[in-house]
Coordinates of C-alpha atoms and ligand atoms in Angstrom, one line a residue:
R1 CA 69.7 -118.8 103.1
K2 CA 70.1 -115.1 103.2
G3 CA 71.5 -113.5 106.2
T4 CA 69.7 -111.1 108.7
V5 CA 71.2 -107.7 109.5
I6 CA 69.8 -104.9 111.9
V7 CA 71.2 -101.7 110.8
T8 CA 69.9 -98.9 113.1
G9 CA 70.3 -95.0 112.4
A10 CA 69.1 -96.5 108.6
S11 CA 67.0 -93.8 107.2
S12 CA 70.0 -91.2 105.9
G13 CA 73.6 -90.9 105.7
L14 CA 75.8 -93.7 106.4
G15 CA 73.0 -96.2 107.3
L16 CA 71.3 -95.7 104.5
A17 CA 73.9 -96.3 102.0
T18 CA 74.9 -99.3 103.6
A19 CA 71.5 -100.9 104.1
K20 CA 71.4 -100.2 100.6
A21 CA 74.6 -101.6 99.5
L22 CA 73.7 -104.6 101.8
A23 CA 70.3 -105.4 100.0
E24 CA 71.8 -104.8 96.6
G25 CA 74.4 -107.6 97.1
G26 CA 71.0 -110.5 97.0
K27 CA 72.6 -111.7 100.5
W28 CA 71.2 -110.0 102.7
H29 CA 67.7 -109.0 105.0
V30 CA 68.2 -105.5 106.2
I31 CA 66.0 -104.8 109.4
M32 CA 65.7 -101.3 109.1
A33 CA 65.7 -100.0 113.0
C34 CA 64.6 -96.6 113.0
R35 CA 62.7 -93.8 114.8
D36 CA 60.7 -92.5 112.1
F37 CA 59.2 -94.8 109.9
L38 CA 57.7 -92.5 107.3
K39 CA 61.3 -91.0 106.7
A40 CA 62.8 -94.7 106.2
E41 CA 60.6 -95.5 103.8
K42 CA 61.1 -92.8 101.7
A43 CA 64.5 -93.3 102.3
A44 CA 64.6 -96.5 101.4
K45 CA 62.0 -96.3 98.0
S46 CA 64.5 -93.5 97.3
V47 CA 67.5 -95.8 96.9
G48 CA 65.7 -98.2 95.1
M49 CA 65.7 -100.7 97.5
A50 CA 63.4 -103.7 96.4
K51 CA 60.9 -104.6 99.2
E52 CA 61.7 -107.9 99.7
N53 CA 64.9 -106.8 101.2
Y54 CA 64.3 -105.0 103.7
T55 CA 61.5 -104.3 107.0
I56 CA 61.4 -101.5 109.0
M57 CA 61.1 -101.8 112.4
H58 CA 60.7 -98.6 115.1
L59 CA 63.7 -98.0 117.2
D60 CA 64.1 -94.6 119.3
L61 CA 67.8 -94.8 120.9
A62 CA 66.5 -91.8 122.9
S63 CA 64.4 -94.1 124.9
L64 CA 65.4 -97.1 126.8
D65 CA 61.8 -98.5 126.5
S66 CA 61.8 -98.1 123.0
V67 CA 64.9 -100.6 122.7
R68 CA 63.4 -103.0 124.5
Q69 CA 60.3 -102.6 122.7
F70 CA 62.4 -103.4 119.5
V71 CA 63.9 -106.0 121.0
N72 CA 60.4 -107.9 121.8
N73 CA 59.5 -107.4 118.8
F74 CA 61.8 -108.5 116.8
K75 CA 62.6 -111.7 118.8
Q76 CA 58.3 -111.9 118.2
T77 CA 59.3 -112.1 114.6
G78 CA 61.0 -115.6 115.1
Q79 CA 64.0 -114.6 112.5
P80 CA 67.4 -115.3 113.2
L81 CA 70.1 -112.1 114.0
D82 CA 73.2 -112.8 112.2
V83 CA 74.6 -109.8 112.1
L84 CA 74.1 -106.2 114.4
V85 CA 75.2 -102.8 112.8
C86 CA 75.2 -100.3 115.7
N87 CA 75.2 -96.9 113.2
A88 CA 72.8 -94.5 114.5
A89 CA 73.7 -91.1 116.5
V90 CA 73.2 -88.1 117.3
Y91 CA 75.9 -84.9 116.9
Q92 CA 74.9 -81.3 118.7
P93 CA 78.0 -79.2 118.2
T94 CA 76.2 -75.8 118.4
A95 CA 74.0 -76.8 121.5
R96 CA 74.4 -74.5 124.4
E97 CA 72.7 -76.6 126.8
P98 CA 72.5 -80.4 126.8
S99 CA 69.3 -82.6 125.9
F100 CA 68.3 -85.5 127.4
T101 CA 67.1 -88.9 126.5
A102 CA 63.0 -90.1 128.2
E103 CA 65.5 -91.4 131.3
G104 CA 67.1 -88.3 131.8
F105 CA 70.7 -89.2 130.1
E106 CA 72.4 -86.1 128.2
L107 CA 71.1 -87.0 124.7
S108 CA 74.2 -87.5 122.8
V109 CA 75.8 -90.4 125.4
G110 CA 72.3 -91.5 126.1
T111 CA 71.7 -92.2 122.1
N112 CA 74.9 -93.3 120.8
H113 CA 76.6 -95.5 123.8
L114 CA 73.8 -96.3 125.9
G115 CA 71.2 -96.7 124.1
H116 CA 72.9 -99.1 121.8
F117 CA 74.5 -100.8 124.7
L118 CA 71.4 -102.1 125.9
L119 CA 70.7 -103.2 122.2
S120 CA 73.4 -104.8 121.6
R121 CA 73.4 -106.4 125.1
L122 CA 69.8 -107.8 125.0
L123 CA 70.6 -109.1 121.1
F124 CA 73.4 -111.0 121.8
D125 CA 71.7 -113.9 122.6
D126 CA 69.9 -113.8 119.4
L127 CA 73.5 -113.6 117.8
V128 CA 75.3 -116.6 120.0
K129 CA 71.9 -118.6 118.4
S130 CA 72.3 -117.8 114.9
D131 CA 73.5 -120.3 112.6
Y132 CA 75.2 -118.0 110.2
P133 CA 78.8 -118.8 109.4
S134 CA 80.1 -115.3 110.4
R135 CA 78.2 -113.7 112.9
R136 CA 79.2 -110.2 113.9
L137 CA 78.4 -107.3 116.2
I138 CA 79.8 -103.9 114.8
I139 CA 79.9 -100.5 116.4
V140 CA 80.1 -97.4 114.4
G141 CA 83.3 -95.5 116.0
S142 CA 85.0 -92.5 115.0
I143 CA 88.2 -91.0 114.1
T144 CA 87.4 -87.7 116.2
G145 CA 86.9 -89.5 119.4
N146 CA 90.6 -91.0 118.8
T147 CA 93.1 -88.4 120.4
N148 CA 95.9 -90.2 118.1
T149 CA 95.1 -88.5 115.0
L150 CA 95.1 -85.2 113.9
A151 CA 91.0 -84.8 113.4
G152 CA 91.0 -86.5 117.4
N153 CA 93.0 -83.5 118.7
V154 CA 90.6 -80.7 117.1
P155 CA 89.5 -79.0 120.8
P156 CA 86.7 -80.1 122.4
K157 CA 88.9 -83.3 122.5
A158 CA 87.4 -86.6 123.6
N159 CA 88.0 -87.5 127.6
L160 CA 86.0 -89.6 129.4
G161 CA 88.3 -88.7 132.9
D162 CA 87.7 -91.0 135.3
L163 CA 83.8 -91.9 134.6
R164 CA 82.6 -89.6 137.3
G165 CA 79.7 -88.2 135.6
L166 CA 78.6 -91.0 134.1
Q167 CA 78.5 -92.7 137.7
G168 CA 76.6 -89.8 138.6
G169 CA 73.5 -90.4 135.9
L170 CA 74.3 -87.2 133.5
S171 CA 71.6 -86.0 134.2
G172 CA 72.4 -82.8 134.9
L173 CA 70.3 -81.7 137.6
N174 CA 72.8 -81.9 140.5
T175 CA 75.2 -83.6 138.4
S176 CA 77.0 -82.8 135.4
S177 CA 75.7 -84.1 132.2
M178 CA 79.4 -84.8 130.8
I179 CA 81.1 -88.5 131.5
D180 CA 83.9 -86.7 132.5
G181 CA 82.0 -84.7 134.8
G182 CA 82.9 -81.4 133.2
E183 CA 80.5 -78.5 131.8
F184 CA 78.1 -79.8 128.7
D185 CA 80.2 -79.3 125.6
G186 CA 77.9 -80.8 122.3
A187 CA 80.9 -81.3 120.4
K188 CA 82.7 -82.8 122.8
A189 CA 79.7 -85.0 124.4
Y190 CA 79.6 -86.8 120.6
K191 CA 83.3 -87.5 121.0
D192 CA 83.6 -89.3 124.5
S193 CA 80.2 -91.0 122.9
K194 CA 82.1 -92.5 120.3
V195 CA 85.2 -93.4 122.8
C196 CA 82.7 -95.5 124.7
N197 CA 81.6 -97.2 121.4
M198 CA 85.0 -98.4 120.5
L199 CA 85.8 -99.4 124.4
I200 CA 82.7 -101.2 124.4
M201 CA 83.2 -103.3 121.3
Q202 CA 87.0 -104.4 122.5
E203 CA 84.8 -105.2 125.9
F204 CA 82.8 -107.2 124.2
H205 CA 85.7 -108.6 122.3
R206 CA 87.5 -109.7 125.3
R207 CA 84.6 -110.9 127.2
F208 CA 82.9 -113.1 124.6
H209 CA 84.7 -113.7 121.5
E210 CA 86.7 -116.9 122.5
E211 CA 83.3 -118.1 124.0
T212 CA 81.2 -117.5 121.3
G213 CA 83.2 -117.3 117.9
I214 CA 81.5 -114.0 117.3
T215 CA 83.2 -111.3 115.4
F216 CA 83.2 -107.8 117.0
A217 CA 84.4 -104.8 115.2
S218 CA 84.7 -100.9 114.9
L219 CA 85.3 -98.4 111.6
Y220 CA 85.9 -95.4 111.0
P221 CA 84.4 -95.2 107.4
G222 CA 85.8 -91.9 106.6
C223 CA 84.8 -88.1 106.5
I224 CA 81.4 -88.4 105.3
A225 CA 81.0 -85.1 105.3
T226 CA 77.8 -84.6 103.0
T227 CA 75.3 -86.3 106.2
G228 CA 72.8 -85.0 108.0
L229 CA 75.0 -86.1 111.0
F230 CA 76.2 -82.0 110.5
R231 CA 72.4 -80.8 110.4
E232 CA 72.9 -78.8 113.7
H233 CA 76.3 -76.8 112.8
I234 CA 76.6 -73.5 111.4
P235 CA 75.4 -72.4 108.4
L236 CA 79.1 -71.9 107.2
F237 CA 80.3 -74.6 108.5
R238 CA 77.7 -76.6 106.6
L239 CA 78.9 -74.8 103.4
L240 CA 82.5 -75.4 104.2
F241 CA 83.3 -78.6 105.6
P242 CA 82.5 -81.1 102.1
P243 CA 84.6 -78.8 100.2
F244 CA 87.7 -78.5 103.0
Q245 CA 87.5 -82.5 103.8
K246 CA 87.6 -82.7 99.6
F247 CA 90.4 -80.5 98.7
I248 CA 92.4 -80.0 102.1
T249 CA 92.4 -83.0 103.9
K250 CA 91.6 -85.3 101.5
G251 CA 89.5 -87.5 104.0
F252 CA 86.1 -86.7 102.3
V253 CA 84.1 -90.4 101.3
S254 CA 81.0 -90.1 99.9
E255 CA 77.7 -91.6 101.3
E256 CA 78.0 -94.5 98.6
E257 CA 81.7 -95.6 99.0
A258 CA 81.5 -95.4 103.2
G259 CA 78.3 -97.9 102.8
K260 CA 80.5 -100.3 100.9
R261 CA 83.0 -100.3 103.3
L262 CA 80.7 -100.9 106.3
A263 CA 78.8 -103.2 104.2
Q264 CA 82.5 -104.9 103.8
V265 CA 82.6 -104.8 107.7
V266 CA 79.3 -106.8 107.5
S267 CA 79.7 -109.3 105.0
D268 CA 83.4 -109.5 103.7
P269 CA 84.8 -112.6 104.0
S270 CA 88.3 -111.5 104.7
L271 CA 86.9 -109.6 107.3
T272 CA 86.4 -111.7 110.0
K273 CA 89.2 -110.3 112.6
S274 CA 87.8 -109.6 115.6
G275 CA 88.3 -107.0 118.2
V276 CA 89.3 -104.7 115.1
Y277 CA 89.0 -100.8 114.2
W278 CA 89.2 -100.7 110.7
S279 CA 89.9 -97.7 108.2
W280 CA 90.4 -97.3 104.1
N281 CA 93.6 -95.9 103.0
K282 CA 93.4 -93.8 99.7
D283 CA 93.2 -96.6 97.5
S284 CA 89.8 -97.4 99.3
A285 CA 92.0 -100.8 100.9
S286 CA 91.2 -101.7 104.5
F287 CA 93.8 -102.0 107.0
E288 CA 93.3 -102.4 111.0
N289 CA 94.1 -98.9 112.3
Q290 CA 95.5 -98.1 115.9
L291 CA 93.2 -96.8 118.3
S292 CA 94.3 -94.0 121.1
Q293 CA 95.7 -94.9 124.4
E294 CA 91.8 -94.1 126.1
A295 CA 90.0 -96.2 123.6
S296 CA 92.3 -99.0 123.9
D297 CA 92.4 -98.2 127.6
V298 CA 91.3 -102.1 129.1
E299 CA 90.6 -100.7 132.6
K300 CA 88.1 -98.1 131.5
A301 CA 86.3 -100.6 129.3
R302 CA 85.8 -102.7 132.3
K303 CA 84.6 -99.8 134.1
L304 CA 82.7 -98.2 131.6
W305 CA 80.9 -101.6 130.6
E306 CA 79.9 -102.3 134.5
V307 CA 78.2 -98.5 135.2
S308 CA 76.3 -98.6 131.8
E309 CA 74.4 -101.8 133.1
K310 CA 73.8 -100.0 136.0
L311 CA 72.6 -97.1 134.4
V312 CA 70.5 -99.2 131.5
G313 CA 69.2 -101.6 134.3
L314 CA 71.1 -104.7 133.3
A315 CA 72.7 -104.8 137.0
Ligands
LIG1 P1 73.0 -89.1 109.6 O1 72.7 -87.7 110.8 O2 72.9 -89.2 108.5 O3 72.5 -90.7 110.6 C1 72.7 -90.6 111.8 C2 71.2 -91.7 111.6 O4 71.0 -91.7 113.5 C3 69.8 -91.2 111.0 O5 69.2 -92.3 110.7 C4 69.3 -90.7 112.7 O6 67.4 -91.2 112.4 C5 69.6 -91.8 113.3 N1 69.4 -91.5 114.8 C6 69.5 -90.3 115.4 N2 69.0 -90.8 116.9 C7 68.4 -91.7 116.8 C8 67.2 -92.2 118.1 N3 67.3 -91.5 119.0 N4 67.0 -93.4 117.5 C9 67.3 -94.0 116.2 N5 67.7 -93.3 115.7 C10 68.0 -92.3 115.3 O7 74.8 -89.3 110.1 P2 75.6 -90.5 109.6 O8 75.3 -91.2 108.3 O9 77.0 -89.8 109.0 O10 76.1 -90.8 110.8 C11 76.1 -92.7 110.8 C12 77.3 -93.1 112.2 O11 78.7 -92.8 111.2 C13 77.7 -92.2 113.4 O12 77.6 -93.6 114.2 C14 78.7 -91.1 113.1 O13 78.6 -91.4 114.2 C15 79.7 -91.9 112.3 N6 80.7 -91.5 111.3 C16 80.2 -90.3 110.7 C17 81.2 -89.7 109.8 C18 81.1 -88.6 108.8 O14 81.5 -87.9 108.7 N7 79.6 -88.1 108.8 C19 82.5 -89.9 110.1 C20 82.8 -91.3 111.3 C21 81.9 -91.5 111.8 P3 66.5 -90.0 111.5 O15 67.0 -90.4 109.9 O16 65.4 -90.1 111.7 O17 67.2 -88.4 111.7

């Protein structure tokens, strides 16, 4: 049978390119989990995806109710779940004030980390039940959260500290809206959320890989300087960033190529190793990359898991 894969944020950028790559291969039915149905439908059509290869289902990761609703809707379809790809993200590098999810968590961490954490936890049973030969849970990471790289050292650097802000609920009311308890910084909040994504992937691996055989992976697909992720950046940045990445850092990768990379992590028989953070070299060959000290901190991962469980209502 065809595999069923859920891709969050498949209405643009990397998610759309991945959905397209998977649909074209003919081996996958893609559930596009998106907050804007019409945008997703137009996007799927614009890249020529055939109707029988995808289904759009509503998911707003900035609302835990919506996450629960999505999970119920998916379960009601009776389809198996073979691979889950947590790809959606928001990035607010120029925001002066924090914005918040429906439950009052700072938006970047609330969407990118907490929304995906609840989604993965609620769908985990389905992955366990699937009889597909290679079941996978993939969370898109980023180089920017990795302080062992040049890009990860551009200030403000990711730093979760002792998680005191997260423990306080990230509400920004009487407590901080930042995980480490500091002043709001939109660029840092995004990087922090990506560190959370990478920590949670490894925590899943430690808790469940042996027992279930499920592959847990993260990746940095390269700098896809043209996606909507940079939509809130200042116009000059948006103008100069793609050529800068193309010609100076040479880290630039097209949406199409990045989509093929993520599609490999979904279905390539050679990428079944669990607990790995994949990257690609200049010849577009995949390799197991190293995570920064913070992103591979076992104790922090465990604590992040426990605090996050409380915030999303699982504990
Ligand atoms: P895009 O902005 O193009 O895509 C992000 C997607 O997330 C969009 O489809 C967006 O939906 C969706 N999204 C945002 N908020 C929500 C929400 N509340 N509920 C549901 N969906 C939501 O950016 P990219 O394609 O670049 O980003 C995809 C992933 O790649 C992210 O995880 C990002 O961190 C990662 N990444 C990107 C890099 C890059 O250079 N661009 C580098 C490294 C990692 P909508 O279409 O409705 O806006």
